[in-house]
Coordinates of N, CA, C and O in Angstrom, one line a residue:
M280 N 117.6 74.0 136.8 CA 116.7 75.1 136.3 C 115.7 75.5 137.3 O 115.2 74.7 138.0
S281 N 115.4 76.8 137.4 CA 114.5 77.4 138.3 C 113.1 77.0 138.0 O 112.8 76.6 136.9
F282 N 112.2 77.1 139.0 CA 110.8 76.9 138.8 C 110.3 77.8 137.6 O 109.5 77.3 136.8
L283 N 110.6 79.1 137.7 CA 110.2 80.0 136.6 C 110.7 79.6 135.3 O 109.9 79.6 134.3
G284 N 111.9 79.2 135.2 CA 112.5 78.8 133.9 C 111.8 77.5 133.4 O 111.6 77.4 132.2
S285 N 111.6 76.6 134.3 CA 110.9 75.4 133.9 C 109.5 75.6 133.4 O 109.0 75.1 132.5
T286 N 108.8 76.5 134.1 CA 107.4 76.9 133.7 C 107.4 77.6 132.4 O 106.6 77.3 131.5
M287 N 108.4 78.5 132.1 CA 108.5 79.2 130.8 C 108.7 78.1 129.7 O 108.1 78.2 128.7
L288 N 109.6 77.2 130.0 CA 110.0 76.2 129.0 C 108.8 75.3 128.7 O 108.4 75.1 127.5
L289 N 108.0 74.9 129.7 CA 106.8 74.1 129.6 C 105.8 74.9 128.8 O 105.2 74.3 127.8
C290 N 105.5 76.1 129.1 CA 104.5 76.9 128.4 C 104.9 77.2 127.0 O 104.1 77.1 126.1
T291 N 106.2 77.5 126.8 CA 106.7 77.7 125.4 C 106.6 76.5 124.6 O 106.1 76.5 123.4
T292 N 106.9 75.3 125.1 CA 106.9 74.1 124.4 C 105.4 73.7 124.1 O 105.1 73.3 123.0
A293 N 104.5 73.9 125.1 CA 103.1 73.6 124.8 C 102.5 74.5 123.8 O 101.8 74.1 122.9
L294 N 102.8 75.8 123.8 CA 102.3 76.7 122.8 C 102.9 76.4 121.4 O 102.2 76.4 120.5
A295 N 104.2 76.2 121.4 CA 104.8 75.9 120.1 C 104.3 74.6 119.5 O 104.0 74.5 118.3
G296 N 104.1 73.6 120.4 CA 103.5 72.3 119.9 C 102.1 72.5 119.4 O 101.7 71.8 118.4
S297 N 101.3 73.4 119.9 CA 100.0 73.6 119.4 C 100.0 74.3 118.1 O 99.0 74.2 117.4
L298 N 101.1 74.9 117.7 CA 101.2 75.6 116.4 C 101.9 74.7 115.4 O 102.0 75.1 114.2
G299 N 102.3 73.5 115.8 CA 102.8 72.6 114.8 C 104.2 71.9 115.2 O 104.3 70.8 115.1
S300 N 105.1 72.7 115.6 CA 106.4 72.1 116.0 C 107.0 72.9 117.2 O 106.8 74.1 117.3
S301 N 107.7 72.2 118.0 CA 108.3 72.7 119.2 C 109.7 73.1 118.9 O 110.5 72.4 118.3
P302 N 110.2 74.3 119.4 CA 111.6 74.6 119.3 C 112.4 73.7 120.2 O 111.9 73.3 121.3
Q303 N 113.5 73.3 119.8 CA 114.4 72.5 120.6 C 114.9 73.4 121.7 O 115.0 74.6 121.6
P304 N 115.3 72.8 122.9 CA 115.9 73.6 124.0 C 117.0 74.6 123.6 O 117.1 75.7 124.0
N305 N 117.8 74.1 122.7 CA 118.9 75.0 122.2 C 118.5 76.1 121.3 O 119.3 76.9 120.9
Q306 N 117.2 76.0 120.8 CA 116.7 77.0 119.9 C 115.9 78.1 120.7 O 115.5 79.1 120.1
L307 N 115.6 77.9 121.9 CA 114.8 78.9 122.7 C 115.5 80.2 122.8 O 114.8 81.3 122.7
E308 N 116.8 80.3 122.9 CA 117.5 81.5 122.9 C 117.2 82.4 121.7 O 117.0 83.6 121.7
E309 N 117.2 81.7 120.5 CA 117.0 82.4 119.3 C 115.5 82.9 119.2 O 115.3 84.0 118.7
V310 N 114.6 82.1 119.7 CA 113.2 82.4 119.7 C 112.9 83.7 120.5 O 112.2 84.5 120.1
Y311 N 113.6 83.8 121.6 CA 113.4 84.9 122.5 C 114.4 86.0 122.4 O 114.5 86.9 123.2
K312 N 115.3 85.9 121.4 CA 116.3 87.0 121.2 C 115.6 88.3 121.0 O 114.7 88.4 120.2
P313 N 116.1 89.4 121.7 CA 115.5 90.7 121.4 C 115.7 91.1 120.0 O 116.7 90.9 119.4
R314 N 114.6 91.7 119.5 CA 114.7 92.2 118.1 C 114.7 93.8 118.1 O 114.2 94.4 119.0
R315 N 115.2 94.3 117.0 CA 115.2 95.8 116.8 C 114.4 96.0 115.5 O 114.8 95.6 114.5
V316 N 113.3 96.8 115.7 CA 112.3 97.0 114.6 C 112.2 98.5 114.4 O 112.0 99.3 115.4
A317 N 112.3 98.9 113.1 CA 112.1 100.4 112.8 C 111.1 100.5 111.7 O 111.0 99.8 110.8
L318 N 110.2 101.6 111.9 CA 109.3 102.0 110.8 C 109.7 103.5 110.5 O 109.6 104.3 111.4
L319 N 110.0 103.7 109.3 CA 110.5 105.0 108.9 C 109.6 105.6 107.8 O 109.4 104.9 106.8
V320 N 109.0 106.8 108.0 CA 108.1 107.4 107.0 C 108.7 108.7 106.6 O 108.9 109.6 107.5
G321 N 108.8 108.9 105.3 CA 109.3 110.2 104.8 C 108.3 110.6 103.7 O 108.2 109.9 102.7
I322 N 107.7 111.8 103.8 CA 106.7 112.3 102.9 C 107.2 113.5 102.2 O 107.4 114.6 102.8
N323 N 107.3 113.5 100.9 CA 107.7 114.7 100.1 C 106.5 115.3 99.5 O 106.4 116.6 99.4
A324 N 105.5 114.5 99.0 CA 104.4 115.1 98.2 C 103.1 114.9 99.0 O 102.8 113.9 99.6
Y325 N 102.3 116.0 98.9 CA 101.0 116.0 99.6 C 99.9 116.3 98.6 O 100.0 117.0 97.6
E326 N 98.7 115.8 98.9 CA 97.5 116.0 98.0 C 97.0 117.5 98.2 O 96.5 118.1 97.3
D327 N 97.1 118.0 99.4 CA 96.6 119.4 99.7 C 97.6 120.4 99.1 O 98.8 120.5 99.4
P328 N 97.0 121.3 98.2 CA 97.8 122.3 97.5 C 98.4 123.3 98.5 O 99.4 124.0 98.1
D329 N 97.9 123.4 99.7 CA 98.4 124.4 100.7 C 99.7 123.8 101.3 O 100.4 124.6 102.0
L330 N 100.0 122.6 101.1 CA 101.3 122.0 101.6 C 102.3 121.9 100.6 O 102.1 121.2 99.6
D331 N 103.4 122.6 100.7 CA 104.5 122.6 99.7 C 105.1 121.2 99.7 O 105.1 120.5 100.6
T332 N 105.6 120.9 98.5 CA 106.4 119.7 98.3 C 107.7 119.8 99.0 O 108.3 120.9 99.0
L333 N 108.1 118.8 99.7 CA 109.4 118.8 100.5 C 110.4 118.0 99.6 O 110.1 117.2 98.8
R334 N 111.7 118.4 99.8 CA 112.7 117.8 99.0 C 113.4 116.6 99.6 O 113.9 115.8 98.9
F335 N 113.5 116.6 100.9 CA 114.4 115.6 101.6 C 113.8 114.7 102.6 O 114.5 113.8 103.1
S336 N 112.5 114.8 102.8 CA 111.9 113.9 103.8 C 112.0 112.4 103.4 O 112.4 111.6 104.3
A337 N 111.7 112.1 102.2 CA 111.8 110.7 101.8 C 113.2 110.2 101.8 O 113.6 109.1 102.2
K338 N 114.1 111.1 101.3 CA 115.6 110.7 101.3 C 116.1 110.5 102.7 O 116.9 109.6 102.9
D339 N 115.7 111.4 103.6 CA 116.1 111.2 105.0 C 115.7 109.9 105.6 O 116.4 109.2 106.3
A340 N 114.4 109.5 105.3 CA 113.9 108.2 105.8 C 114.8 107.0 105.2 O 115.1 106.1 105.9
R341 N 115.0 107.1 103.9 CA 115.9 106.1 103.2 C 117.3 106.0 103.8 O 117.8 105.0 104.0
D342 N 117.9 107.2 104.0 CA 119.2 107.3 104.5 C 119.3 106.7 105.9 O 120.2 105.9 106.2
L343 N 118.4 107.1 106.8 CA 118.3 106.5 108.1 C 118.1 105.0 108.1 O 118.7 104.3 108.8
G344 N 117.2 104.6 107.2 CA 117.0 103.1 107.0 C 118.3 102.4 106.7 O 118.5 101.3 107.2
G345 N 119.1 103.0 105.8 CA 120.3 102.4 105.4 C 121.3 102.2 106.6 O 121.9 101.2 106.8
V346 N 121.3 103.2 107.4 CA 122.2 103.2 108.6 C 121.6 102.2 109.6 O 122.4 101.4 110.2
L347 N 120.3 102.1 109.9 CA 119.8 101.2 110.8 C 119.9 99.8 110.4 O 120.1 98.9 111.2
A348 N 119.8 99.5 109.1 CA 119.8 98.2 108.5 C 121.2 97.6 108.4 O 121.4 96.4 108.4
A349 N 122.2 98.5 108.4 CA 123.6 98.1 108.3 C 124.0 97.3 109.6 O 123.5 97.6 110.7
D350 N 124.9 96.4 109.4 CA 125.4 95.6 110.6 C 126.0 96.5 111.7 O 125.8 96.3 112.9
S351 N 126.7 97.6 111.2 CA 127.3 98.5 112.2 C 127.1 99.9 111.5 O 127.4 100.1 110.4
P352 N 126.6 100.8 112.2 CA 126.3 100.9 113.6 C 124.8 100.4 114.0 O 124.5 100.3 115.1
G353 N 124.0 100.2 112.9 CA 122.6 100.0 113.2 C 122.2 98.6 113.8 O 121.9 98.5 115.0
G354 N 122.3 97.6 113.0 CA 122.0 96.3 113.5 C 120.6 96.0 113.7 O 120.2 95.1 114.4
F355 N 119.7 96.8 113.0 CA 118.2 96.5 113.2 C 117.8 95.3 112.4 O 118.3 95.0 111.3
D356 N 117.0 94.5 113.0 CA 116.5 93.2 112.4 C 115.5 93.5 111.3 O 115.4 92.7 110.3
Q357 N 114.6 94.5 111.5 CA 113.6 94.8 110.5 C 113.5 96.3 110.4 O 113.3 97.0 111.3
V358 N 113.6 96.8 109.1 CA 113.5 98.2 108.8 C 112.5 98.3 107.7 O 112.7 97.8 106.6
T359 N 111.4 99.0 108.0 CA 110.4 99.2 107.0 C 110.4 100.7 106.6 O 110.4 101.6 107.5
I360 N 110.5 101.0 105.3 CA 110.6 102.4 104.9 C 109.4 102.7 104.0 O 109.1 102.0 103.0
I361 N 108.7 103.8 104.3 CA 107.6 104.3 103.5 C 108.0 105.6 103.0 O 108.2 106.6 103.8
D362 N 108.3 105.7 101.7 CA 108.8 106.9 101.1 C 108.1 107.4 99.9 O 108.6 108.2 99.1
H363 N 106.8 107.0 99.8 CA 106.0 107.4 98.6 C 104.6 107.8 99.2 O 104.1 107.2 100.2
A364 N 104.0 108.8 98.5 CA 102.7 109.3 99.0 C 101.6 108.3 99.2 O 100.9 108.4 100.1
A365 N 101.5 107.4 98.2 CA 100.4 106.4 98.3 C 100.5 105.5 99.6 O 99.5 105.2 100.1
G366 N 101.7 105.3 100.1 CA 101.9 104.5 101.3 C 101.9 105.3 102.5 O 102.0 104.7 103.6
A367 N 101.8 106.6 102.4 CA 101.9 107.5 103.6 C 100.6 108.2 103.9 O 100.6 109.3 104.5
T368 N 99.5 107.6 103.5 CA 98.2 108.2 103.9 C 98.0 107.9 105.4 O 98.7 107.1 106.0
R369 N 97.0 108.6 106.0 CA 96.8 108.4 107.5 C 96.5 106.9 107.8 O 97.1 106.3 108.7
A370 N 95.6 106.3 107.0 CA 95.2 104.9 107.2 C 96.4 104.0 107.0 O 96.6 103.1 107.8
A371 N 97.2 104.3 106.0 CA 98.4 103.4 105.7 C 99.4 103.5 106.8 O 100.0 102.5 107.2
I372 N 99.6 104.7 107.3 CA 100.6 104.9 108.4 C 100.1 104.2 109.7 O 100.8 103.4 110.4
E373 N 98.8 104.3 110.0 CA 98.2 103.7 111.2 C 98.4 102.1 111.0 O 98.7 101.4 112.0
Q374 N 98.1 101.6 109.8 CA 98.2 100.2 109.6 C 99.7 99.7 109.7 O 100.0 98.7 110.2
A375 N 100.6 100.5 109.1 CA 102.0 100.2 109.2 C 102.5 100.1 110.6 O 103.3 99.2 111.0
I376 N 102.1 101.0 111.5 CA 102.4 101.0 112.9 C 101.9 99.8 113.5 O 102.6 99.1 114.3
A377 N 100.6 99.5 113.3 CA 100.0 98.3 113.9 C 100.8 97.0 113.4 O 101.0 96.1 114.2
S378 N 101.1 96.9 112.2 CA 101.8 95.7 111.6 C 103.2 95.6 112.2 O 103.6 94.5 112.6
A379 N 103.9 96.7 112.2 CA 105.3 96.7 112.7 C 105.4 96.3 114.2 O 106.4 95.8 114.6
T380 N 104.4 96.6 114.9 CA 104.4 96.4 116.4 C 103.6 95.2 116.9 O 103.6 94.9 118.1
S381 N 103.0 94.5 116.0 CA 102.0 93.5 116.4 C 102.7 92.3 117.1 O 102.0 91.7 118.0
D382 N 103.9 92.0 116.9 CA 104.5 90.9 117.6 C 105.8 91.2 118.4 O 106.6 90.4 118.7
L383 N 105.8 92.5 118.8 CA 106.9 92.9 119.6 C 106.9 92.2 121.0 O 105.8 92.0 121.5
Q384 N 108.0 92.0 121.6 CA 108.1 91.4 122.9 C 108.8 92.4 123.8 O 109.3 93.4 123.4
R385 N 108.8 92.1 125.1 CA 109.3 93.0 126.1 C 110.7 93.5 125.9 O 111.0 94.7 126.2
D386 N 111.6 92.7 125.5 CA 113.0 93.0 125.4 C 113.3 93.6 124.0 O 114.5 93.9 123.7
D387 N 112.3 93.8 123.1 CA 112.6 94.4 121.8 C 112.7 95.9 121.9 O 112.4 96.5 122.9
T388 N 113.2 96.4 120.7 CA 113.3 97.9 120.6 C 112.5 98.2 119.4 O 112.5 97.6 118.3
F389 N 111.7 99.4 119.5 CA 110.9 99.9 118.4 C 111.3 101.3 118.2 O 111.3 102.1 119.1
L390 N 111.6 101.7 116.9 CA 111.8 103.1 116.5 C 110.8 103.5 115.4 O 110.7 102.8 114.4
L391 N 110.2 104.6 115.7 CA 109.2 105.2 114.7 C 109.8 106.6 114.3 O 110.0 107.4 115.2
Y392 N 110.0 106.7 113.0 CA 110.6 108.0 112.5 C 109.6 108.6 111.5 O 109.2 107.8 110.6
L393 N 109.1 109.8 111.7 CA 108.2 110.4 110.8 C 108.7 111.7 110.3 O 109.1 112.6 111.1
S394 N 108.9 111.9 109.0 CA 109.4 113.1 108.4 C 108.5 113.7 107.4 O 108.1 113.0 106.5
G395 N 108.1 114.9 107.6 CA 107.1 115.5 106.7 C 106.6 116.8 107.3 O 107.2 117.3 108.3
H396 N 105.5 117.3 106.8 CA 104.9 118.5 107.4 C 104.2 118.2 108.7 O 103.6 117.1 108.9
G397 N 104.2 119.2 109.6 CA 103.5 119.1 110.8 C 102.8 120.5 111.0 O 103.1 121.4 110.3
T398 N 101.9 120.5 111.9 CA 101.2 121.8 112.2 C 100.8 121.7 113.7 O 100.9 120.7 114.4
L399 N 100.2 122.8 114.1 CA 99.6 122.8 115.4 C 98.2 123.5 115.3 O 98.0 124.3 114.4
T400 N 97.4 123.1 116.3 CA 96.1 123.8 116.4 C 95.9 124.4 117.7 O 96.5 123.9 118.7
L401 N 95.2 125.5 117.8 CA 95.0 126.2 119.0 C 93.5 126.1 119.4 O 92.6 126.3 118.5
H402 N 93.2 125.8 120.6 CA 91.8 125.7 121.1 C 91.7 126.5 122.4 O 92.6 126.4 123.2
P403 N 90.7 127.3 122.5 CA 90.6 128.1 123.7 C 90.6 127.3 125.0 O 91.1 127.8 126.0
T404 N 90.1 126.1 125.1 CA 90.0 125.4 126.3 C 91.0 124.2 126.3 O 91.5 123.8 127.4
N405 N 91.2 123.6 125.1 CA 92.1 122.4 125.1 C 93.6 122.8 124.9 O 94.4 121.9 124.9
G406 N 93.9 124.0 124.6 CA 95.2 124.5 124.4 C 95.8 124.1 123.0 O 95.1 123.8 122.0
T407 N 97.1 124.0 122.9 CA 97.8 123.7 121.7 C 97.9 122.2 121.5 O 98.3 121.4 122.4
R408 N 97.7 121.7 120.3 CA 97.9 120.3 119.9 C 98.8 120.3 118.7 O 98.6 121.1 117.8
L409 N 99.7 119.3 118.7 CA 100.6 119.2 117.6 C 100.1 118.0 116.7 O 99.6 117.0 117.2
W410 N 100.4 118.1 115.4 CA 99.9 117.1 114.4 C 101.0 116.8 113.4 O 101.8 117.7 113.0
F411 N 101.1 115.5 113.0 CA 101.9 115.1 111.9 C 101.0 115.0 110.7 O 99.9 114.3 110.9
L412 N 101.3 115.5 109.6 CA 100.4 115.4 108.4 C 100.8 114.4 107.5 O 101.9 114.4 106.9
P413 N 99.9 113.3 107.3 CA 100.2 112.3 106.3 C 100.0 112.9 104.9 O 99.6 114.0 104.7
S414 N 100.3 112.1 103.9 CA 100.2 112.6 102.5 C 98.8 113.0 102.1 O 98.6 113.9 101.3
D415 N 97.8 112.5 102.8 CA 96.4 112.9 102.5 C 95.9 113.9 103.5 O 94.7 114.2 103.6
G416 N 96.8 114.4 104.4 CA 96.4 115.4 105.4 C 96.0 116.7 104.8 O 96.6 117.1 103.7
V417 N 95.2 117.4 105.4 CA 94.7 118.8 105.0 C 95.1 119.8 106.1 O 94.7 119.6 107.2
L418 N 95.9 120.7 105.7 CA 96.5 121.7 106.6 C 95.4 122.4 107.4 O 95.5 122.5 108.7
T419 N 94.3 122.8 106.8 CA 93.2 123.5 107.5 C 92.3 122.5 108.3 O 91.3 123.0 108.9
N420 N 92.5 121.2 108.2 CA 91.7 120.3 108.9 C 92.5 119.2 109.6 O 92.3 118.0 109.4
A421 N 93.5 119.6 110.3 CA 94.5 118.7 110.9 C 93.8 117.8 111.9 O 94.2 116.6 112.1
R422 N 92.8 118.3 112.6 CA 92.1 117.5 113.6 C 91.5 116.2 113.1 O 91.5 115.2 113.8
T423 N 91.1 116.1 111.9 CA 90.5 114.9 111.4 C 91.3 114.2 110.3 O 91.1 113.1 110.0
T424 N 92.3 114.9 109.8 CA 93.1 114.3 108.7 C 94.6 114.1 109.1 O 95.3 113.3 108.4
G425 N 95.0 114.6 110.2 CA 96.4 114.4 110.7 C 96.5 113.3 111.8 O 95.5 112.8 112.2
L426 N 97.7 113.1 112.1 CA 98.0 112.1 113.2 C 98.4 113.0 114.4 O 99.5 113.7 114.4
S427 N 97.7 112.9 115.5 CA 98.0 113.7 116.7 C 99.3 113.2 117.3 O 99.5 112.0 117.4
V428 N 100.1 114.2 117.6 CA 101.4 113.8 118.3 C 101.0 113.1 119.7 O 101.7 112.2 120.1
D429 N 100.0 113.6 120.3 CA 99.5 112.9 121.6 C 99.2 111.4 121.3 O 99.6 110.6 122.1
W430 N 98.5 111.1 120.2 CA 98.1 109.8 119.8 C 99.4 109.0 119.5 O 99.6 107.8 120.0
L431 N 100.3 109.5 118.8 CA 101.6 108.9 118.5 C 102.4 108.5 119.7 O 102.9 107.4 119.9
E432 N 102.5 109.5 120.6 CA 103.2 109.3 121.9 C 102.5 108.2 122.7 O 103.2 107.3 123.3
E433 N 101.2 108.2 122.8 CA 100.5 107.2 123.5 C 100.6 105.8 122.9 O 100.9 104.8 123.6
R434 N 100.5 105.8 121.6 CA 100.6 104.5 120.9 C 102.0 103.9 121.1 O 102.1 102.7 121.4
V435 N 103.0 104.6 120.9 CA 104.4 104.1 121.1 C 104.7 103.9 122.6 O 105.3 102.8 122.9
G436 N 104.2 104.7 123.5 CA 104.4 104.5 124.9 C 103.7 103.3 125.5 O 104.2 102.8 126.5
N437 N 102.6 102.8 124.9 CA 101.9 101.7 125.4 C 102.4 100.4 124.8 O 101.8 99.3 125.1
L438 N 103.4 100.4 124.0 CA 103.9 99.1 123.4 C 104.5 98.3 124.5 O 105.0 98.8 125.5
V439 N 104.5 97.0 124.3 CA 105.0 96.0 125.2 C 106.6 96.1 125.2 O 107.2 95.9 126.3
A440 N 107.2 96.5 124.1 CA 108.6 96.7 124.1 C 109.1 97.8 125.1 O 108.4 98.8 125.1
R441 N 110.1 97.5 125.8 CA 110.6 98.4 126.8 C 111.4 99.6 126.2 O 111.5 100.6 126.8
R442 N 112.0 99.3 125.1 CA 112.8 100.4 124.4 C 112.1 100.9 123.2 O 111.8 100.2 122.3
R443 N 111.7 102.2 123.3 CA 110.8 102.8 122.3 C 111.3 104.1 122.0 O 111.7 104.9 122.9
V444 N 111.4 104.5 120.7 CA 111.9 105.7 120.2 C 110.9 106.3 119.2 O 110.5 105.6 118.3
L445 N 110.5 107.6 119.4 CA 109.7 108.3 118.5 C 110.5 109.6 118.1 O 110.8 110.4 118.9
I446 N 110.7 109.7 116.7 CA 111.4 110.8 116.2 C 110.5 111.5 115.2 O 110.0 110.9 114.2
L447 N 110.2 112.8 115.4 CA 109.4 113.6 114.5 C 110.2 114.7 113.9 O 110.8 115.5 114.6
D448 N 110.3 114.6 112.6 CA 111.1 115.6 111.8 C 110.1 116.4 111.0 O 109.8 116.1 109.9
T449 N 109.5 117.4 111.6 CA 108.4 118.2 110.9 C 108.8 119.7 110.9 O 109.5 120.2 111.8

């Protein structure tokens, strides 16, 4: 075994032992097995009367979830679907992203799918900004009630997982 491999085994065993039990050497492969994690959000209904009800956003999230969770072709280990307005507020989506990504490792895959209304804002000096609107988003106030596509890209781009996918269906 190489020095690096021995060091990783020693560190893993020490850390695992401090949490209660150590994985056996033949279990280490399972502990470090790459995972595939997906968070899918589909919003049909909005609090803002200026935002029309959508017919297929929630269904699209559920359908994609079914494909990803199936052994073939998906094979995802964890698929979380938010398809109701109460769970799709700005705060709830931010929390769901934090929760779904909290224990990702380098070799994992993360997929974030957001389906619902989107908008853009124009600013004379800052240019155009794109926004995804959560269920409590307000069309005329996207800057404070929406999720900035810039923020979403940065959040997903900064994950430790090397394979990251962001899909916006707006």
